[in-house]
Structure formats: structure tokens, C-alpha cells
JSON list of C-alpha atoms in Angstrom, two decimals:
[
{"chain": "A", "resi": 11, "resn": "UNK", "atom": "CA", "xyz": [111.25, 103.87, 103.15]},
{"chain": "A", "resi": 12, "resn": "UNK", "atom": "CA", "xyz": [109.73, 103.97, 106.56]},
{"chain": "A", "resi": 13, "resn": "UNK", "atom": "CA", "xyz": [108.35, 100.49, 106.34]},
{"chain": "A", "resi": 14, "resn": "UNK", "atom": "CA", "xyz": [104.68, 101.62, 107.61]},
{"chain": "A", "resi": 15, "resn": "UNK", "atom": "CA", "xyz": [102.87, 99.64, 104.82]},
{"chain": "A", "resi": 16, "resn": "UNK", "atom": "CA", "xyz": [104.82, 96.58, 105.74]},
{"chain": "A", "resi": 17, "resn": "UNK", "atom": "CA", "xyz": [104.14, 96.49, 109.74]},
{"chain": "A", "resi": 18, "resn": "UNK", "atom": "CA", "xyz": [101.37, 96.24, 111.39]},
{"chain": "A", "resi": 19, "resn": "UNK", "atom": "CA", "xyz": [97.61, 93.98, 111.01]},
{"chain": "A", "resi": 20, "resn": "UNK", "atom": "CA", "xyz": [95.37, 96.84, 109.21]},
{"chain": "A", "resi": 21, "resn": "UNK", "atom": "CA", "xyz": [97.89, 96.52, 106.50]},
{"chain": "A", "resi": 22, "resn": "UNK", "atom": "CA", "xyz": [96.63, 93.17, 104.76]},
{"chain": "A", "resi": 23, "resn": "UNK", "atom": "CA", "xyz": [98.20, 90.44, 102.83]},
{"chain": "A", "resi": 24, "resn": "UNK", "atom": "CA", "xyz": [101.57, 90.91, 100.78]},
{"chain": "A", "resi": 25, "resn": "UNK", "atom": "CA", "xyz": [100.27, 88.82, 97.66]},
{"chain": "A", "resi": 26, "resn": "UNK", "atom": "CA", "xyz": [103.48, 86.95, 95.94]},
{"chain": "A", "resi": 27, "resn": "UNK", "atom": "CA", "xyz": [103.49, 85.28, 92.55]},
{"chain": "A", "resi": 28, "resn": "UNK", "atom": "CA", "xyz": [105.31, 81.77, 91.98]},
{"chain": "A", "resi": 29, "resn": "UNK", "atom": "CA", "xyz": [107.55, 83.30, 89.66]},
{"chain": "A", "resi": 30, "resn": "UNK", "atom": "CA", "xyz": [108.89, 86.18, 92.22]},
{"chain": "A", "resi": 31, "resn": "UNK", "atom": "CA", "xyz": [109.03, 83.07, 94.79]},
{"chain": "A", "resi": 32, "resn": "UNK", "atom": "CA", "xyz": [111.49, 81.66, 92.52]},
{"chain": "A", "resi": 33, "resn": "UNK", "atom": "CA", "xyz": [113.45, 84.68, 92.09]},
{"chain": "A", "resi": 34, "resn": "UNK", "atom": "CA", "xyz": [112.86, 85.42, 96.02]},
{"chain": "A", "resi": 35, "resn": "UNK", "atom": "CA", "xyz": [114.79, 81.68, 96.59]},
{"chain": "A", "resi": 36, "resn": "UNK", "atom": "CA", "xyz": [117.48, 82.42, 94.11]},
{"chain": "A", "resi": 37, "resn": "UNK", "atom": "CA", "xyz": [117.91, 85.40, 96.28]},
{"chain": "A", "resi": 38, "resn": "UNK", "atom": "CA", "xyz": [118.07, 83.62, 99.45]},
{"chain": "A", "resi": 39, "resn": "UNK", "atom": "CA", "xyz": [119.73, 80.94, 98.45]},
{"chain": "A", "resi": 40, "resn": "UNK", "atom": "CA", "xyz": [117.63, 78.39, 98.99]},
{"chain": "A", "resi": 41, "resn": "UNK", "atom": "CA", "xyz": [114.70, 75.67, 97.37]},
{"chain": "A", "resi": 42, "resn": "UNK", "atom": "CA", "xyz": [111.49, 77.14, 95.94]},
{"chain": "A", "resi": 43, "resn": "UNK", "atom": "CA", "xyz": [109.89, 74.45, 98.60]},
{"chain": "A", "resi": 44, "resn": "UNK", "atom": "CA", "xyz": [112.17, 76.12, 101.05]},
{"chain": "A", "resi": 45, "resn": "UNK", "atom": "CA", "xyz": [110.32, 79.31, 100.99]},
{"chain": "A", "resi": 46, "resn": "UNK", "atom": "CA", "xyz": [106.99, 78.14, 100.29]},
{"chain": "A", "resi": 47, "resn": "UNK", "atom": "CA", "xyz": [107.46, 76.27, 103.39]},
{"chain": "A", "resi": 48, "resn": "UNK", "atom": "CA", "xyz": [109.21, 79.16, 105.88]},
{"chain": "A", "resi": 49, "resn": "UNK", "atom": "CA", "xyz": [107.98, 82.53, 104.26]},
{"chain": "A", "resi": 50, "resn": "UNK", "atom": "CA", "xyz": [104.73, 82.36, 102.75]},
{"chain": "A", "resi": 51, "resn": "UNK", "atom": "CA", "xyz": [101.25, 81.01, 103.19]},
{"chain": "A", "resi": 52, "resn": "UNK", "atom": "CA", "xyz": [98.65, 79.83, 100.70]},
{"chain": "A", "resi": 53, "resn": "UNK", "atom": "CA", "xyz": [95.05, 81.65, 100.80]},
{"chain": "A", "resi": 54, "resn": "UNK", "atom": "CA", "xyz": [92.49, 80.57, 99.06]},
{"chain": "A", "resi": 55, "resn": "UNK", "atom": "CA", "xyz": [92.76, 81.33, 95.38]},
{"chain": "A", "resi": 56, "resn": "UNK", "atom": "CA", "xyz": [96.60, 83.13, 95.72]},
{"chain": "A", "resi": 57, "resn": "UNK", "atom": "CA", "xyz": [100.09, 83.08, 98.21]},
{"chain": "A", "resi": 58, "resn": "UNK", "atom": "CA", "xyz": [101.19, 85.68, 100.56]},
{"chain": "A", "resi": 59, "resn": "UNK", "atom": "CA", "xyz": [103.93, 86.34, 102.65]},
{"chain": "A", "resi": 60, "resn": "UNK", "atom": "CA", "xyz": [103.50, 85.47, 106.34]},
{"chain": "A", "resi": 61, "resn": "UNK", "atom": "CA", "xyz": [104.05, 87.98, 108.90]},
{"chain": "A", "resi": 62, "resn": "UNK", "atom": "CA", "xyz": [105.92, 87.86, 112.13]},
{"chain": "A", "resi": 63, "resn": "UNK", "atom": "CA", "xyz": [103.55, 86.63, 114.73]},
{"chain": "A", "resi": 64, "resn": "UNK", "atom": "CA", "xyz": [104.37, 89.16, 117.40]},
{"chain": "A", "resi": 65, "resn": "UNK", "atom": "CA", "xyz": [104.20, 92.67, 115.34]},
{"chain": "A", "resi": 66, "resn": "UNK", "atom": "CA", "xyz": [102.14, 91.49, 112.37]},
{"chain": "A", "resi": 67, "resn": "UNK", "atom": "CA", "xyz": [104.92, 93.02, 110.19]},
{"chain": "A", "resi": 68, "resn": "UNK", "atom": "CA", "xyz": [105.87, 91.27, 106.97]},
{"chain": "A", "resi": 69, "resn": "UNK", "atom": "CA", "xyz": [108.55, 88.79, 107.80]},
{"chain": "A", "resi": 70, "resn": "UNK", "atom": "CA", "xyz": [110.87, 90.73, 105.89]},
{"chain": "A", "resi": 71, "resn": "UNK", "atom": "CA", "xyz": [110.54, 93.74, 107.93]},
{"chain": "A", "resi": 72, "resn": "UNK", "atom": "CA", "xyz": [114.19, 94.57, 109.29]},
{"chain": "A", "resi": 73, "resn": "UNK", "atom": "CA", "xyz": [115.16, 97.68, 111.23]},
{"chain": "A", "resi": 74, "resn": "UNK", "atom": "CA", "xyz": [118.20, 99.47, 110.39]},
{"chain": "A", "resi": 75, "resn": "UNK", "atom": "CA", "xyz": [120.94, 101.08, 111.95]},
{"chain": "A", "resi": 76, "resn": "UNK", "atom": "CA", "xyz": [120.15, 104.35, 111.84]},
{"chain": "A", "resi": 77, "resn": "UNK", "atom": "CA", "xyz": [116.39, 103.21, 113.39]},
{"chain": "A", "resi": 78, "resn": "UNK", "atom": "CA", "xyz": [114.58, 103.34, 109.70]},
{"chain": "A", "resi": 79, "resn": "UNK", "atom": "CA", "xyz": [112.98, 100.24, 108.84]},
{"chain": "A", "resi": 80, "resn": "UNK", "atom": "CA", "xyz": [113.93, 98.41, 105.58]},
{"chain": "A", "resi": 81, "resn": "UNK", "atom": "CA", "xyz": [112.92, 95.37, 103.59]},
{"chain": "A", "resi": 82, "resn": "UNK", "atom": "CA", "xyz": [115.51, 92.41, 103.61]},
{"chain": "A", "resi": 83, "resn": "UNK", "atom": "CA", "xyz": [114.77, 91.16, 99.90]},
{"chain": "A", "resi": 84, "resn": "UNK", "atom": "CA", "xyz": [114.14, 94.40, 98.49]},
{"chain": "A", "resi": 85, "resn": "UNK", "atom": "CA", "xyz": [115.85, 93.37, 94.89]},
{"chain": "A", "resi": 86, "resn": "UNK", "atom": "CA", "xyz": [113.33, 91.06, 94.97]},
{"chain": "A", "resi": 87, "resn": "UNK", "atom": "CA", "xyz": [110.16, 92.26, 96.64]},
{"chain": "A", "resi": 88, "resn": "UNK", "atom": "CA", "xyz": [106.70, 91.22, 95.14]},
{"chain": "A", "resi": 89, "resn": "UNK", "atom": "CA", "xyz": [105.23, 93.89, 92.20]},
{"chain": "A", "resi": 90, "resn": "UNK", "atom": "CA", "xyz": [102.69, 94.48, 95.38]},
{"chain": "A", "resi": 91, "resn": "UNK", "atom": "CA", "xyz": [105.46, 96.44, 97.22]},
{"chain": "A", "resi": 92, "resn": "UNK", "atom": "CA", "xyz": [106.72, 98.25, 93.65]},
{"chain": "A", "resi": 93, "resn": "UNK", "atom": "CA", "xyz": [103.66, 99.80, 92.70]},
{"chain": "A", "resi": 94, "resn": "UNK", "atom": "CA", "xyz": [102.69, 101.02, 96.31]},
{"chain": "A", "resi": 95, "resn": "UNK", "atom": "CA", "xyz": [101.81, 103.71, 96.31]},
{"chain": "A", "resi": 96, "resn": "UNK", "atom": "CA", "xyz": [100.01, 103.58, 92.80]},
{"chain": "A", "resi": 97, "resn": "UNK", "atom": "CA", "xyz": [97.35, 101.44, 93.58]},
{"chain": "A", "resi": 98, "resn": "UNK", "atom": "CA", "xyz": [93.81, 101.78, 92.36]},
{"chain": "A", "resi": 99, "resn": "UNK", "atom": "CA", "xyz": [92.09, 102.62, 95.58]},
{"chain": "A", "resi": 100, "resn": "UNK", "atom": "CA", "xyz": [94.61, 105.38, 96.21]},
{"chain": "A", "resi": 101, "resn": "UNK", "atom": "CA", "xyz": [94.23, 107.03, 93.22]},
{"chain": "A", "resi": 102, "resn": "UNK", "atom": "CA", "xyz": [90.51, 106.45, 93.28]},
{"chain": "A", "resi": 103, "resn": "UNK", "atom": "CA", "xyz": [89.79, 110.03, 94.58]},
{"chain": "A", "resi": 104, "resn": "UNK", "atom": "CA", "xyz": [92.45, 112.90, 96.04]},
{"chain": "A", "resi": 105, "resn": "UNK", "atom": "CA", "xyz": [90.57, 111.97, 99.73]},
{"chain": "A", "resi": 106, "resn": "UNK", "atom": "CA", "xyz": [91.75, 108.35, 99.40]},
{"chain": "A", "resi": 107, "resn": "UNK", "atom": "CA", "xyz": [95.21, 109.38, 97.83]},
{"chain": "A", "resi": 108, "resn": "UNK", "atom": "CA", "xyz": [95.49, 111.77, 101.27]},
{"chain": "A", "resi": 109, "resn": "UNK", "atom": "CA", "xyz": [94.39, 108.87, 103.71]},
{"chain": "A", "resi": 110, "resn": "UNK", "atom": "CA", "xyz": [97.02, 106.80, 102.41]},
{"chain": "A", "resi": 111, "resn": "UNK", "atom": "CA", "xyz": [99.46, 109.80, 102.48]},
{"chain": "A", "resi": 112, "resn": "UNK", "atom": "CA", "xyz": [98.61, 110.22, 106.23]},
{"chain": "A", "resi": 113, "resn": "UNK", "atom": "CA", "xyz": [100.22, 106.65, 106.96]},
{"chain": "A", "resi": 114, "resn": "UNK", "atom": "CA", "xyz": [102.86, 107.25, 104.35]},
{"chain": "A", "resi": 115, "resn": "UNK", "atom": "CA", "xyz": [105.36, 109.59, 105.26]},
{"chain": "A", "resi": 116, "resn": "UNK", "atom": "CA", "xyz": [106.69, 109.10, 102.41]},
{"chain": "A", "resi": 117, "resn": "UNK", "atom": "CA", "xyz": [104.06, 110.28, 99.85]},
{"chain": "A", "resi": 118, "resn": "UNK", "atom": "CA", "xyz": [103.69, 113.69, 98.48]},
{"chain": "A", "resi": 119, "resn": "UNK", "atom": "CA", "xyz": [107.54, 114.16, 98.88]},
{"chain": "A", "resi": 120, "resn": "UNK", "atom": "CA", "xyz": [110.61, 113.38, 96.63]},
{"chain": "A", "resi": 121, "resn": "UNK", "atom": "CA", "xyz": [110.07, 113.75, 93.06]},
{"chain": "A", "resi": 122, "resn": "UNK", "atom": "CA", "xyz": [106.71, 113.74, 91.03]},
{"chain": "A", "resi": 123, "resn": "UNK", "atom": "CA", "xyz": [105.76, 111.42, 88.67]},
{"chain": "A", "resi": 124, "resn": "UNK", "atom": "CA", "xyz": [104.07, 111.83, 85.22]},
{"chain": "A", "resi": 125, "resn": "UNK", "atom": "CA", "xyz": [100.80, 110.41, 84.68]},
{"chain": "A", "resi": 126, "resn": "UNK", "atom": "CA", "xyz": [102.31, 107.90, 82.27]},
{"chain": "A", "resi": 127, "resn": "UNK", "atom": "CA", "xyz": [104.78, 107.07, 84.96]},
{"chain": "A", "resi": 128, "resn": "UNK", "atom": "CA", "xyz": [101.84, 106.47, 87.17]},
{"chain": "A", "resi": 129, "resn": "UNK", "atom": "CA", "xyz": [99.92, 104.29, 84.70]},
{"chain": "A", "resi": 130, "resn": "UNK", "atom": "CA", "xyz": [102.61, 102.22, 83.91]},
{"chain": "A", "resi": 131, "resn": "UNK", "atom": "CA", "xyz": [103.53, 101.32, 87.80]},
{"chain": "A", "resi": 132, "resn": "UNK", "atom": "CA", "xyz": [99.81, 101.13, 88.66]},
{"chain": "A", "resi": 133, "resn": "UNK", "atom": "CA", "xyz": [99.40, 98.46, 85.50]},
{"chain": "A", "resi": 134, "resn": "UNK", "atom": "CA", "xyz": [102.51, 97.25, 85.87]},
{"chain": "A", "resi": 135, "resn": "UNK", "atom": "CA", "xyz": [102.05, 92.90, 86.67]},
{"chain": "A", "resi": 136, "resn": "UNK", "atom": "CA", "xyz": [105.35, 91.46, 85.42]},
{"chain": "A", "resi": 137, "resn": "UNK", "atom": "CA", "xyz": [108.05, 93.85, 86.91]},
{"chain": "A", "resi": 138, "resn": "UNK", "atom": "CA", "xyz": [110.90, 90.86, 86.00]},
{"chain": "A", "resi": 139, "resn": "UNK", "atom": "CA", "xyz": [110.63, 91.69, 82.42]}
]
């Protein structure tokens, strides 16, 4: 919940599906084109959210009022920001899982998952169903 994996240039691209675009409009209420055209970019082969020139944070990046960062379309947020932190290279070896966890104040507290539980959000590629 501290928003460290959305702020910031080192953090890379926040890939987005067309289907989650759609839902992401429906949630902003406004045109698929709309959002193409205002919140995301196209790379080469897939689409990302842009990020705010200034910081480099994801465009959805919204402080809070207790000082906490938070995600404005968090309902809706790509399968990228669901399975975080249960991503291959983080798993990969207990070193990489701890030199994620040193940017994520959030890992290695709150409850623990089971290693199906893990599978199934590191798999996971259709979160909408």
C-alpha cells in the first residue's frame, strides 16, 4: 500500500490489456479511445500506462490524506499490479525475493500465503473472470 512500485523511473512499464482498458473506461466513465488517448501509450508489441512526467509515477499514483500513497482505479488496476509481488523474478531465488522486499515495505508482513495461493496469483492472466 505504500505505492513504491508505482513511483519512480527504475520501476518500468505498467503493461495493460485492451480488455482491462475497457473495464478501466467503464470505471472512469469515459470512451475506450478516451483512455487510449489520455492514460496509456503503445510500445512496440503491447500498451502501458503513461506516467506523470515530473515524478515518473504511474499516472494513477494519488497521495492520501493520511500521507500514504494509493492507486486511483484500484477496482480496476491491470493483473500487473495484482500479482505484484508474485512475479517470477522475485520468486526466482530468496536473494531476489529480499531485494524486492527492501523496496517493498510491504512484503514479508501481513498474512502468509500458501504456495498454491502463490501459484495461482503468479499464473494468474485473466483476473476479470
Amino acid at each position: 500500500g505504500c505505492g513504491n512500485c508505482c513511483a519512480g523511473p527504475e520501476e518500468g512499464d505498467i503493461w495493460i490489456t485492451a480488455i482491462e482498458i475497457e473495464m478501466l473506461a467503464k470505471h472512469l466513465g469515459l470512451t475506450e479511445n478516451e483512455v487510449r488517448v489520455k492514460y496509456t501509450r503503445r510500445g512496440l508489441f503491447r500498451t502501458s500506462i503513461i506516467e506523470d512526467k515530473a515524478t515518473c509515477d504511474c499516472i494513477f499514483l494519488t497521495p492520501s490524506v493520511d500521507g500514504k500513497r494509493g492507486c486511483a482505479i484500484y477496482p480496476v488496476r491491470p493483473n500487473q499490479c495484482r500479482t505484484w509481488p508474485f512475479w517470477n523474478w522475485n520468486l526466482s531465488s530468496r536473494r531476489d525475493w529480499e531485494d524486492a522486499a527492501r523496496k517493498c515495505p510491504g512484503m514479508n508482513h501481513g498474512r502468509e500465503y500458501t504456495f498454491e495461493e502463490i501459484e495461482a496469483l503468479r499464473t494468474q492472466k485473466q483476473w476479470w473472470e
